Amino acid sequence: MKKIRVVVPVSVDVWNEPIKELYDQHKGSDTEVTVVNIPKGSASVECRYDAGWSELFTVLEAEKAESEGCAGVIIYCFGEPGLLLAKEKLTIPVVGISEAGVHFASMLGKRFSVITVGPSPEISVGYLEDNLERYDLAHKCASIRVAVMEILDLMGDPEHEAQLVLAEAKKAVEDDGADTIVLGCGSMLGMEKRITNELGVPVVVPGIAALKVCEDLIEMGLAQSKRFFALPPEKERTL
Amino acid sequence: MRQIKIVVPVATAAWNELILEDMGRYKAADTELAIVNIEKGPESIECTYDVAWAELFTVQECEKAEAEGCDGVIIYCFGDPGLRAAKEKLNIPIVGINEPAVHFASMLGNRFSIMAVGPDTVNRAMLADNVLLYGLESRCASIRFLSMPVLEIERQKDKQARRLFEEATVAVEEDGADTIVLGCGSMFGVEKKVRNELNVPVVVPGPVALRTCEALIDLGLAQSKRFFAAPPSKKRVM
C-alpha cells in the first residue's frame, strides 16, 4: 500500500474534497490518498507574495506527512510553494503539480501553453514563469495565458469560467503556436475534455500528472537527489 | 485492460525475454504486455548509423501494433530510433525509453549524467543529439561510457557493474551530477551499488517508460497531432 499525502497550500479547506475525489478516480488500486490544507497562510496562491505566506506552513505539513509514515507527498498548487524546501527536508519523494505537468507536456509536443486563472495577467505570469525557468523548460513554453477571474470563483459559475478558459486556450493554439495545453491551476477541474474536444490538442491536468509521477517514484524506490537537495543543518528555528 | 506493445528495435530476439521479465515487475496488474523485435535492421544500436538502419522497421512494427488494437507502444532502446516518425504516424501514445527517463531525472535533481554502454567515440553523437532534441541539454552534466559492446554486457555482468560504478563515480565527483540515468535498456539489476554508495537516485529507463505509457493511456493522452501531424498519403517503396 502506497500512502500519498496531498498538501493543499492554502488556508481554506474548500478544495480538499474535490481533490480527493479526483485522486480517488485516478490513483492505483494500492494507493491511499489523504488531503490536507495548511492551517495558516494565504487563502489562495496567485503570486510570489502569496507563495511566501504559504511556504513555511506547507513544508511543516509535508514534514508531518513523512513522520506519519507517508510514502510520498504532493504539493497541490501550480505555484508550488515550498516544493524545493520540502525536497531538502524530506527523504520521501515530494512532487509539485507544475513540475510534473510541464515535463509530461514536453513529451507530447514541441511547445505547450499554460492556461491559468488569476486576477490579472501581470500578477500570474511572472510568478509562473519563474518556475518554468527553474525547470529549464521556459524555451518549450509558447505562452502563459490567464483567464481573468478570482480562483475562488471556480467554485461558483463553472460554465462562465469554462468559456473564459476555453477562449484563452484557443488563442494559445491559434496565435501562440502551442500544440499542447497545460492547465495552470490545480482547481480547474474537469475542463480538459472540453478543450481537447474543441481544439484537438492534448491537455495535461497537472494534478493527475503529479499523482502518476509520485506513484511511479514510490514504486521505483526513487526520490529527489540528496546530493542536490541536501538535508538542512540542525539549528533552532522559531515561529 | 491496457495493451502495450514493446518494440525492440534490433534484429535479434536475444533481449525479448529479459525485457519482458523486467517490465513485468513494474507493470500495473491490468496491463498486458507483448514484445516483438524487428525482423531486419542492426543487431544492436550503438550510433546514429545504426539508428538509420533500425528506424523504418521499427515504425512499421509500431503501425502493426496500432492496427492490432494496442493502446500504447514503447520503443525499447535508449537511442529512441523511429520515435519521432512513429509519433507522426500513430494516434496511440508512443514513448521511447530515453525521453521519459531524462524528464524524470530532471525532476529529481539539478543535473543528470547518462551512463552509456558503447564506446565514447561511436556512441556520443546519438545520445547528445537526443538530449538536445528533448531540450534538456542544460540539465545534462555529462554522458559517460562503459566502453563495452552492447552485445557483451549481459555476458560480462560483473564487468558491467564495475564499469558502471567507476563511470558514475566520476560523473558525481567530477562532472557535478546529482542523478544518474542508465543509458541503455539492457542494463538489468546493476544500479544498486551506485544508488547506495554514491547516494544518488538512479533512473532505470525501461520501467519509467512503461509507467509513463500507462499514465498516458489512463489519462487519454498521446502525442500532439498539431506537432506530430499525420504524414500525407503517397507511394513509399521498399
XYZ file of N, CA and C in Angstrom, chain B:
714
model
N -8.409 -2.998 -19.029
C -7.187 -3.681 -19.509
C -6.469 -2.823 -20.550
N -5.196 -2.555 -20.293
C -4.385 -1.807 -21.267
C -3.479 -2.777 -21.998
N -3.414 -2.667 -23.304
C -2.494 -3.495 -24.080
C -1.343 -2.650 -24.573
N -0.148 -2.997 -24.140
C 1.043 -2.243 -24.543
C 1.984 -3.171 -25.301
N 2.436 -2.683 -26.446
C 3.394 -3.458 -27.246
C 4.772 -2.834 -27.080
N 5.738 -3.681 -26.732
C 7.127 -3.235 -26.654
C 7.810 -3.627 -27.953
N 8.338 -2.623 -28.660
C 9.075 -2.902 -29.893
C 10.568 -2.752 -29.594
N 11.298 -3.853 -29.752
C 12.751 -3.822 -29.537
C 13.397 -3.621 -30.908
N 14.029 -2.471 -31.122
C 14.415 -2.110 -32.486
C 15.743 -2.711 -32.931
N 15.932 -3.980 -32.660
C 17.132 -4.684 -33.136
C 16.713 -6.012 -33.746
N 17.535 -6.487 -34.699
C 17.168 -7.692 -35.447
C 17.649 -8.953 -34.745
N 17.393 -9.025 -33.444
C 17.685 -10.229 -32.684
C 16.656 -10.346 -31.564
N 16.279 -11.568 -31.260
C 15.297 -11.801 -30.195
C 15.989 -12.007 -28.841
N 17.319 -11.793 -28.821
C 18.100 -12.126 -27.626
C 17.619 -11.410 -26.362
N 17.062 -10.190 -26.510
C 16.698 -9.402 -25.332
C 15.249 -9.582 -24.898
N 14.421 -10.122 -25.776
C 12.976 -10.071 -25.539
C 12.559 -10.624 -24.181
N 13.119 -11.788 -23.848
C 12.677 -12.446 -22.622
C 13.099 -11.654 -21.375
N 14.361 -11.175 -21.399
C 14.875 -10.383 -20.275
C 14.050 -9.105 -20.064
N 13.722 -8.460 -21.161
C 12.969 -7.201 -21.079
C 11.572 -7.461 -20.520
N 10.938 -8.496 -21.064
C 9.574 -8.803 -20.636
C 9.529 -9.144 -19.144
N 10.531 -9.869 -18.697
C 10.602 -10.260 -17.293
C 10.769 -9.021 -16.404
N 11.680 -8.141 -16.827
C 11.949 -6.928 -16.049
C 10.730 -6.006 -16.031
N 10.121 -5.791 -17.177
C 8.969 -4.893 -17.265
C 7.768 -5.485 -16.529
N 7.681 -6.809 -16.524
C 6.587 -7.472 -15.836
C 6.542 -7.130 -14.354
N 7.717 -6.820 -13.801
C 7.796 -6.473 -12.384
C 7.190 -5.099 -12.092
N 7.180 -4.243 -13.082
C 6.757 -2.861 -12.844
C 5.383 -2.539 -13.411
N 4.830 -3.425 -14.206
C 3.562 -3.100 -14.864
C 2.406 -3.148 -13.868
N 1.353 -2.416 -14.187
C 0.132 -2.473 -13.386
C -0.549 -3.811 -13.645
N -1.370 -4.217 -12.670
C -1.998 -5.538 -12.767
C -2.868 -5.641 -14.022
N -3.461 -4.534 -14.435
C -4.374 -4.601 -15.584
C -3.698 -4.161 -16.893
N -2.381 -4.283 -16.945
C -1.648 -4.039 -18.196
C -1.227 -5.376 -18.784
N -1.438 -5.516 -20.093
C -0.998 -6.727 -20.781
C 0.151 -6.343 -21.704
N 1.294 -6.995 -21.537
C 2.475 -6.653 -22.320
C 2.725 -7.682 -23.412
N 3.077 -7.177 -24.585
C 3.560 -8.069 -25.653
C 4.877 -7.481 -26.133
N 5.747 -8.322 -26.636
C 7.066 -7.832 -27.072
C 7.408 -8.403 -28.442
N 8.045 -7.579 -29.249
C 8.470 -8.037 -30.563
C 9.762 -7.298 -30.921
N 10.693 -7.996 -31.554
C 11.860 -7.286 -32.093
C 11.636 -7.070 -33.585
N 12.463 -6.257 -34.215
C 12.297 -6.058 -35.655
C 12.981 -7.218 -36.391
N 12.456 -7.523 -37.585
C 12.974 -8.700 -38.286
C 14.243 -8.392 -39.052
N 14.357 -7.143 -39.513
C 15.564 -6.739 -40.210
C 16.122 -5.505 -39.519
N 17.340 -5.134 -39.875
C 17.961 -3.976 -39.233
C 19.229 -4.394 -38.525
N 19.792 -3.557 -37.666
C 21.052 -3.881 -36.992
C 20.823 -4.796 -35.788
N 21.862 -5.515 -35.354
C 21.692 -6.420 -34.207
C 21.825 -5.683 -32.874
N 22.350 -4.455 -32.915
C 22.315 -3.605 -31.732
C 22.389 -2.168 -32.215
N 22.042 -1.219 -31.315
C 22.054 0.188 -31.730
C 23.062 0.939 -30.887
N 24.127 1.354 -31.521
C 25.206 2.000 -30.774
C 25.625 3.332 -31.379
N 24.975 3.757 -32.437
C 25.374 5.010 -33.089
C 24.256 5.478 -34.020
N 24.412 6.665 -34.529
C 23.394 7.248 -35.400
C 23.184 6.416 -36.662
N 24.248 5.810 -37.144
C 24.158 4.953 -38.327
C 23.244 3.756 -38.065
N 23.411 3.124 -36.901
C 22.532 2.010 -36.521
C 21.079 2.463 -36.432
N 20.881 3.678 -35.920
C 19.524 4.205 -35.790
C 18.849 4.231 -37.161
N 19.584 4.710 -38.155
C 19.019 4.781 -39.507
C 18.620 3.389 -40.011
N 19.436 2.390 -39.722
C 19.134 1.016 -40.135
C 17.880 0.483 -39.445
N 17.622 0.933 -38.247
C 16.528 0.359 -37.447
C 15.195 1.092 -37.640
N 15.251 2.339 -38.045
C 14.061 3.190 -37.945
C 12.855 2.706 -38.732
N 13.045 2.439 -39.985
C 11.903 2.083 -40.829
C 11.210 0.817 -40.315
N 12.007 -0.175 -39.951
C 11.421 -1.442 -39.483
C 10.715 -1.245 -38.133
N 11.256 -0.347 -37.343
C 10.661 -0.053 -36.038
C 9.302 0.615 -36.203
N 9.250 1.619 -37.055
C 7.983 2.326 -37.261
C 6.924 1.365 -37.797
N 7.349 0.463 -38.685
C 6.374 -0.480 -39.234
C 5.821 -1.430 -38.168
N 6.671 -1.839 -37.214
C 6.171 -2.654 -36.096
C 5.194 -1.856 -35.241
N 5.482 -0.575 -35.072
C 4.583 0.289 -34.291
C 3.222 0.399 -34.983
N 3.257 0.569 -36.285
C 1.997 0.659 -37.048
C 1.188 -0.619 -36.897
N 1.895 -1.739 -36.930
C 1.231 -3.028 -36.777
C 0.574 -3.122 -35.393
N 1.284 -2.634 -34.372
C 0.737 -2.670 -33.009
C -0.565 -1.872 -32.937
N -0.564 -0.709 -33.564
C -1.789 0.106 -33.543
C -2.915 -0.609 -34.286
N -2.566 -1.186 -35.442
C -3.585 -1.893 -36.239
C -4.163 -3.082 -35.471
N -3.342 -3.690 -34.611
C -3.799 -4.837 -33.821
C -4.632 -4.433 -32.607
N -4.764 -3.124 -32.394
C -5.604 -2.658 -31.292
C -4.882 -2.364 -29.994
N -3.555 -2.269 -30.043
C -2.829 -1.906 -28.814
C -3.183 -0.482 -28.386
N -3.039 -0.228 -27.085
C -3.353 1.099 -26.542
C -2.128 1.993 -26.477
N -0.947 1.411 -26.545
C 0.268 2.213 -26.469
C 1.453 1.383 -26.926
N 2.521 2.077 -27.317
C 3.721 1.391 -27.796
C 4.945 1.970 -27.107
N 5.885 1.103 -26.758
C 7.170 1.536 -26.218
C 8.267 1.103 -27.186
N 9.071 2.056 -27.636
C 10.236 1.703 -28.438
C 11.391 1.527 -27.463
N 11.824 0.271 -27.329
C 12.712 -0.083 -26.225
C 14.182 -0.003 -26.624
N 14.688 1.215 -26.749
C 16.124 1.434 -26.958
C 16.422 2.872 -26.582
N 17.536 3.103 -25.900
C 17.854 4.438 -25.409
C 18.181 5.413 -26.543
N 18.420 4.899 -27.745
C 18.616 5.788 -28.890
C 17.298 6.341 -29.428
N 16.176 5.815 -28.931
C 14.839 6.205 -29.391
C 14.706 6.174 -30.916
N 15.167 5.122 -31.592
C 15.085 5.092 -33.055
C 13.634 5.027 -33.527
N 13.313 5.868 -34.485
C 11.969 5.844 -35.063
C 10.911 6.504 -34.209
N 11.294 7.047 -33.068
C 10.293 7.580 -32.139
C 9.502 8.736 -32.744
N 10.215 9.695 -33.321
C 9.513 10.875 -33.871
C 8.649 10.461 -35.061
N 9.181 9.570 -35.911
C 8.426 9.119 -37.085
C 7.162 8.377 -36.646
N 7.293 7.540 -35.618
C 6.133 6.789 -35.128
C 5.109 7.721 -34.488
N 5.593 8.766 -33.811
C 4.659 9.725 -33.211
C 3.835 10.411 -34.295
N 4.441 10.637 -35.451
C 3.682 11.213 -36.571
C 2.619 10.252 -37.072
N 3.023 9.012 -37.261
C 2.146 8.063 -37.960
C 1.023 7.540 -37.070
N 1.275 7.387 -35.770
C 0.301 6.749 -34.883
C -0.522 7.756 -34.092
N -1.698 7.317 -33.696
C -2.533 8.140 -32.817
C -2.455 7.688 -31.364
N -2.118 6.424 -31.146
C -1.974 5.952 -29.768
C -0.635 6.461 -29.221
N -0.506 6.574 -27.885
C 0.742 7.109 -27.334
C 1.957 6.235 -27.629
N 3.035 6.873 -28.062
C 4.312 6.194 -28.290
C 5.303 6.802 -27.323
N 6.022 5.980 -26.589
C 7.103 6.514 -25.761
C 8.404 5.785 -26.083
N 9.471 6.555 -26.041
C 10.804 5.973 -26.123
C 11.266 5.720 -24.701
N 12.433 5.133 -24.518
C 12.878 4.955 -23.133
C 13.843 6.055 -22.709
N 14.405 6.778 -23.660
C 15.284 7.894 -23.327
C 14.471 9.109 -22.856
N 13.486 9.498 -23.646
C 12.750 10.739 -23.374
C 12.139 10.775 -21.970
N 11.346 9.777 -21.546
C 10.800 9.852 -20.187
C 11.885 9.814 -19.108
N 12.958 9.077 -19.364
C 13.999 8.944 -18.337
C 14.675 10.289 -18.047
N 14.981 11.046 -19.084
C 15.661 12.323 -18.829
C 14.705 13.353 -18.226
N 13.411 13.237 -18.551
C 12.446 14.137 -17.896
C 12.302 13.779 -16.420
N 12.224 12.487 -16.120
C 12.150 12.064 -14.718
C 13.394 12.519 -13.962
N 14.550 12.304 -14.569
C 15.797 12.684 -13.904
C 15.799 14.181 -13.606
N 15.245 14.963 -14.513
C 15.217 16.424 -14.321
C 14.339 16.819 -13.145
N 13.380 15.962 -12.799
C 12.526 16.268 -11.647
C 13.198 15.895 -10.335
N 14.237 15.079 -10.395
C 14.833 14.556 -9.159
C 16.015 15.380 -8.676
N 16.648 16.099 -9.576
C 17.815 16.872 -9.158
C 18.059 18.021 -10.092
N 19.263 18.500 -10.097
C 19.607 19.635 -10.942
C 20.304 19.183 -12.209
N 21.222 18.209 -12.086
C 21.970 17.778 -13.266
C 22.162 16.257 -13.266
N 21.797 15.654 -14.386
C 21.945 14.210 -14.504
C 23.117 13.861 -15.420
N 23.660 12.672 -15.223
C 24.625 12.120 -16.172
C 24.071 10.828 -16.741
N 24.325 10.615 -18.017
C 23.877 9.401 -18.695
C 25.038 8.416 -18.758
N 24.766 7.179 -18.340
C 25.773 6.117 -18.399
C 25.495 5.256 -19.628
N 26.250 5.490 -20.683
C 26.035 4.756 -21.929
C 26.938 3.527 -21.974
N 26.628 2.632 -22.887
C 27.353 1.361 -22.924
C 28.521 1.391 -23.917
N 28.199 1.666 -25.168
C 29.200 1.577 -26.243
C 30.346 2.552 -26.051
N 31.352 2.457 -26.894
C 32.498 3.339 -26.755
C 32.159 4.798 -27.073
N 32.806 5.690 -26.347
C 32.611 7.126 -26.459
C 32.603 7.600 -27.907
N 33.642 7.177 -28.652
C 33.830 7.692 -29.998
C 32.650 7.355 -30.902
N 31.997 6.228 -30.628
C 30.919 5.775 -31.502
C 29.573 6.302 -31.029
N 29.383 6.292 -29.741
C 28.067 6.420 -29.133
C 27.623 7.862 -28.861
N 28.587 8.784 -28.779
C 28.275 10.103 -28.220
C 27.285 10.918 -29.039
N 27.457 10.936 -30.357
C 26.610 11.810 -31.176
C 25.136 11.460 -31.016
N 24.831 10.164 -31.057
C 23.444 9.718 -30.951
C 22.808 10.192 -29.644
N 23.539 10.032 -28.549
C 22.957 10.367 -27.244
C 22.911 11.874 -27.021
N 23.941 12.576 -27.459
C 23.959 14.034 -27.307
C 22.842 14.661 -28.143
N 22.609 14.128 -29.335
C 21.536 14.649 -30.194
C 20.174 14.519 -29.518
N 19.947 13.381 -28.852
C 18.653 13.192 -28.196
C 18.453 14.179 -27.051
N 19.462 14.366 -26.232
C 19.347 15.306 -25.110
C 19.009 16.694 -25.641
N 19.650 17.050 -26.741
C 19.415 18.355 -27.366
C 17.980 18.447 -27.878
N 17.538 17.381 -28.549
C 16.194 17.348 -29.120
C 15.140 17.502 -28.027
N 15.367 16.907 -26.879
C 14.386 16.994 -25.792
C 14.524 18.277 -24.990
N 15.458 19.132 -25.366
C 15.558 20.447 -24.737
C 16.098 20.402 -23.320
N 16.838 19.345 -22.974
C 17.313 19.214 -21.592
C 18.843 19.254 -21.503
N 19.463 19.805 -22.532
C 20.924 19.856 -22.552
C 21.491 20.566 -21.324
N 20.777 21.612 -20.887
C 21.267 22.388 -19.745
C 21.260 21.583 -18.451
N 20.499 20.483 -18.424
C 20.420 19.670 -17.211
C 21.369 18.477 -17.256
N 22.063 18.324 -18.358
C 22.912 17.141 -18.530
C 24.354 17.469 -18.146
N 24.813 16.888 -17.054
C 26.183 17.149 -16.592
C 27.196 16.481 -17.514
N 26.890 15.273 -17.956
C 27.827 14.566 -18.833
C 27.174 13.302 -19.385
N 27.764 12.801 -20.453
C 27.433 11.453 -20.944
C 28.723 10.652 -20.799
N 28.653 9.566 -20.073
C 29.857 8.748 -19.835
C 29.645 7.350 -20.375
N 30.730 6.657 -20.651
C 30.653 5.427 -21.430
C 31.331 4.259 -20.734
N 30.610 3.142 -20.674
C 31.215 1.937 -20.125
C 32.250 1.352 -21.083
N 32.157 1.793 -22.349
C 33.057 1.301 -23.400
C 33.063 -0.222 -23.503
N 31.872 -0.774 -23.515
C 31.698 -2.211 -23.774
C 30.690 -2.332 -24.919
N 30.833 -3.332 -25.769
C 29.803 -3.554 -26.787
C 28.489 -3.972 -26.118
N 27.365 -3.466 -26.607
C 26.065 -3.788 -26.019
C 25.868 -5.306 -25.942
N 26.320 -6.012 -26.971
C 26.072 -7.455 -27.022
C 26.897 -8.224 -25.991
N 27.811 -7.546 -25.301
C 28.620 -8.248 -24.297
C 28.207 -7.994 -22.856
N 27.380 -6.954 -22.626
C 27.171 -6.556 -21.226
C 26.465 -7.612 -20.383
N 25.542 -8.337 -20.989
C 24.819 -9.343 -20.211
C 25.728 -10.529 -19.896
N 26.619 -10.852 -20.839
C 27.556 -11.959 -20.613
C 28.620 -11.601 -19.582
N 28.959 -10.328 -19.493
C 30.012 -9.899 -18.550
C 29.402 -8.967 -17.503
N 28.501 -9.515 -16.718
C 27.714 -8.718 -15.797
C 28.583 -8.032 -14.723
N 29.581 -8.764 -14.211
C 30.441 -8.189 -13.169
C 31.206 -6.997 -13.703
N 31.739 -7.162 -14.895
C 32.481 -6.055 -15.508
C 31.545 -4.870 -15.769
N 30.320 -5.184 -16.209
C 29.341 -4.124 -16.464
C 29.077 -3.307 -15.199
N 28.828 -4.026 -14.095
C 28.518 -3.345 -12.831
C 29.722 -2.530 -12.345
N 30.913 -3.096 -12.526
C 32.126 -2.403 -12.081
C 32.357 -1.133 -12.913
N 32.232 -1.247 -14.235
C 32.434 -0.092 -15.107
C 31.374 0.976 -14.841
N 30.150 0.540 -14.587
C 29.081 1.486 -14.290
C 29.427 2.278 -13.034
N 29.860 1.564 -12.013
C 30.182 2.246 -10.760
C 31.353 3.206 -10.952
N 32.366 2.787 -11.699
C 33.525 3.658 -11.952
C 33.108 4.948 -12.661
N 32.329 4.793 -13.723
C 31.946 5.971 -14.501
C 30.969 6.864 -13.722
N 30.055 6.245 -12.973
C 29.110 7.032 -12.176
C 29.846 7.822 -11.096
N 30.894 7.232 -10.548
C 31.689 7.930 -9.525
C 32.320 9.191 -10.121
N 32.876 9.063 -11.311
C 33.472 10.234 -11.967
C 32.384 11.274 -12.283
N 31.228 10.794 -12.743
C 30.129 11.708 -13.076
C 29.731 12.541 -11.855
N 29.635 11.867 -10.699
C 29.208 12.557 -9.479
C 30.322 13.444 -8.939
N 31.530 12.902 -8.878
C 32.605 13.638 -8.195
C 33.252 14.708 -9.071
N 33.308 14.475 -10.372
C 33.991 15.452 -11.226
C 33.055 16.258 -12.115
N 31.975 15.617 -12.611
C 31.103 16.329 -13.548
C 29.972 17.078 -12.847
N 29.777 16.814 -11.571
C 28.729 17.525 -10.835
C 27.336 16.933 -10.996
N 27.247 15.673 -11.375
C 25.919 15.041 -11.494
C 25.358 14.741 -10.107
N 24.039 14.963 -9.928
C 23.387 14.560 -8.682
C 22.407 13.421 -8.926
N 22.240 13.043 -10.181
C 21.295 11.996 -10.563
C 21.914 11.210 -11.724
N 21.740 9.894 -11.714
C 22.316 9.051 -12.765
C 21.191 8.430 -13.601
N 21.360 8.459 -14.910
C 20.412 7.809 -15.815
C 21.146 6.671 -16.519
N 20.613 5.464 -16.448
C 21.204 4.357 -17.204
C 20.892 4.559 -18.682
N 21.930 4.584 -19.515
C 21.769 4.973 -20.910
C 21.612 3.814 -21.863
N 21.008 2.729 -21.391
C 20.747 1.581 -22.260
C 19.669 0.741 -21.598
N 18.749 0.227 -22.398
C 17.651 -0.564 -21.841
C 18.074 -1.946 -21.396
N 19.301 -2.323 -21.722
C 19.733 -3.695 -21.434
C 20.616 -3.800 -20.194
N 20.632 -2.770 -19.361
C 21.406 -2.829 -18.117
C 20.451 -3.246 -16.992
N 20.428 -4.537 -16.707
C 19.451 -5.061 -15.741
C 20.087 -5.321 -14.376
N 19.538 -4.705 -13.343
C 19.915 -5.047 -11.978
C 21.352 -4.713 -11.593
N 21.910 -3.666 -12.175
C 23.297 -3.328 -11.856
C 23.416 -1.986 -11.123
N 22.280 -1.376 -10.753
C 22.319 0.008 -10.266
C 22.451 0.155 -8.750
N 22.296 -0.951 -8.007
C 22.205 -0.845 -6.541
C 23.415 -0.186 -5.896
N 24.597 -0.618 -6.323
C 25.822 -0.106 -5.700
C 25.953 1.413 -5.932
N 25.583 1.855 -7.114
C 25.634 3.293 -7.420
C 24.689 4.045 -6.485
N 23.480 3.532 -6.377
C 22.461 4.136 -5.534
C 22.938 4.233 -4.077
N 23.425 3.108 -3.570
C 23.758 3.035 -2.149
C 25.050 3.749 -1.802
N 26.075 3.569 -2.608
C 27.378 4.112 -2.219
C 27.589 5.550 -2.679
N 26.955 5.949 -3.758
C 27.135 7.338 -4.215
C 25.999 8.252 -3.754
N 24.975 7.656 -3.125
C 23.865 8.439 -2.600
C 23.193 9.294 -3.671
N 22.930 8.705 -4.822
C 22.207 9.418 -5.882
C 21.070 8.536 -6.401
N 19.968 9.167 -6.835
C 18.933 8.368 -7.491
C 19.436 7.859 -8.838
N 19.093 6.621 -9.163
C 19.453 6.053 -10.468
C 18.159 5.773 -11.234
N 18.013 6.449 -12.351
C 16.806 6.268 -13.162
C 17.043 5.142 -14.159
N 16.224 4.095 -14.060
C 16.300 2.956 -14.987
C 15.248 3.208 -16.073
N 15.676 3.351 -17.318
C 14.769 3.921 -18.321
C 13.569 3.051 -18.703
N 13.733 1.711 -18.716
C 12.622 0.855 -19.159
C 11.369 1.001 -18.302
N 11.480 0.792 -16.985
C 10.304 0.922 -16.128
C 9.670 2.318 -16.160
N 10.512 3.357 -16.284
C 9.965 4.715 -16.354
C 9.117 4.864 -17.622
N 9.619 4.305 -18.732
C 8.868 4.375 -19.990
C 7.546 3.629 -19.872
N 7.599 2.462 -19.241
C 6.386 1.661 -19.080
C 5.337 2.434 -18.289
N 5.762 3.027 -17.173
C 4.791 3.712 -16.317
C 4.306 4.996 -16.959
N 5.163 5.634 -17.754
C 4.723 6.827 -18.496
C 3.680 6.425 -19.533
N 3.919 5.330 -20.205
C 2.973 4.858 -21.220
C 1.625 4.514 -20.569
N 1.681 3.828 -19.436
C 0.439 3.501 -18.716
C -0.308 4.771 -18.310
N 0.450 5.756 -17.822
C -0.178 7.003 -17.370
C -0.854 7.721 -18.543
N -0.167 7.784 -19.686
C -0.745 8.465 -20.848
C -2.036 7.763 -21.282
N -2.011 6.428 -21.290
C -3.222 5.681 -21.674
C -4.356 5.989 -20.696
N -4.046 5.956 -19.407
C -5.074 6.234 -18.393
C -5.663 7.629 -18.544
N -4.811 8.576 -18.892
C -5.267 9.968 -18.958
C -5.858 10.297 -20.322
N -5.872 9.333 -21.228
C -6.390 9.608 -22.567
C -5.505 10.575 -23.336
N -4.205 10.567 -23.039
C -3.285 11.491 -23.710
C -2.427 10.749 -24.724
N -1.965 11.500 -25.720
C -0.992 10.972 -26.677
C -0.265 12.168 -27.272
N 0.751 11.899 -28.106
C 1.489 12.977 -28.750
C 0.529 13.928 -29.473
N 0.864 15.223 -29.455
C 0.011 16.240 -30.067
C 0.032 16.098 -31.579
N -1.147 16.001 -32.155
C -1.238 15.881 -33.614
C -1.080 17.237 -34.289
N -0.968 18.292 -33.513
C -0.643 19.593 -34.097
C 0.855 19.697 -34.359
N 1.635 18.942 -33.589
C 3.088 18.956 -33.833
C 3.518 17.709 -34.604
N 2.962 16.562 -34.209
C 3.264 15.317 -34.910
C 2.097 14.988 -35.837
N 1.895 15.843 -36.844
C 0.754 15.672 -37.757
C 0.912 14.374 -38.545
N -0.224 13.763 -38.904
C -0.189 12.503 -39.665
C 0.468 12.744 -41.025
N 1.361 11.841 -41.476
C 2.029 12.006 -42.773
C 1.025 11.923 -43.920
N 1.255 12.649 -44.997
C 0.349 12.576 -46.152
C 0.444 11.196 -46.812
N -0.633 10.799 -47.462
C -0.628 9.511 -48.195
C 0.188 9.656 -49.468
N 0.978 8.631 -49.764
C 1.713 8.610 -51.027
C 2.291 7.230 -51.208
N 2.870 6.992 -52.389
C 3.523 5.713 -52.590
C 4.897 5.746 -51.923
N 5.190 4.719 -51.129
C 6.522 4.591 -50.496
C 7.022 3.179 -50.788
N 8.135 3.049 -51.451
C 8.584 1.706 -51.863
C 9.761 1.218 -51.037
N 9.864 -0.094 -50.884
C 10.972 -0.688 -50.143
C 11.500 -1.877 -50.929
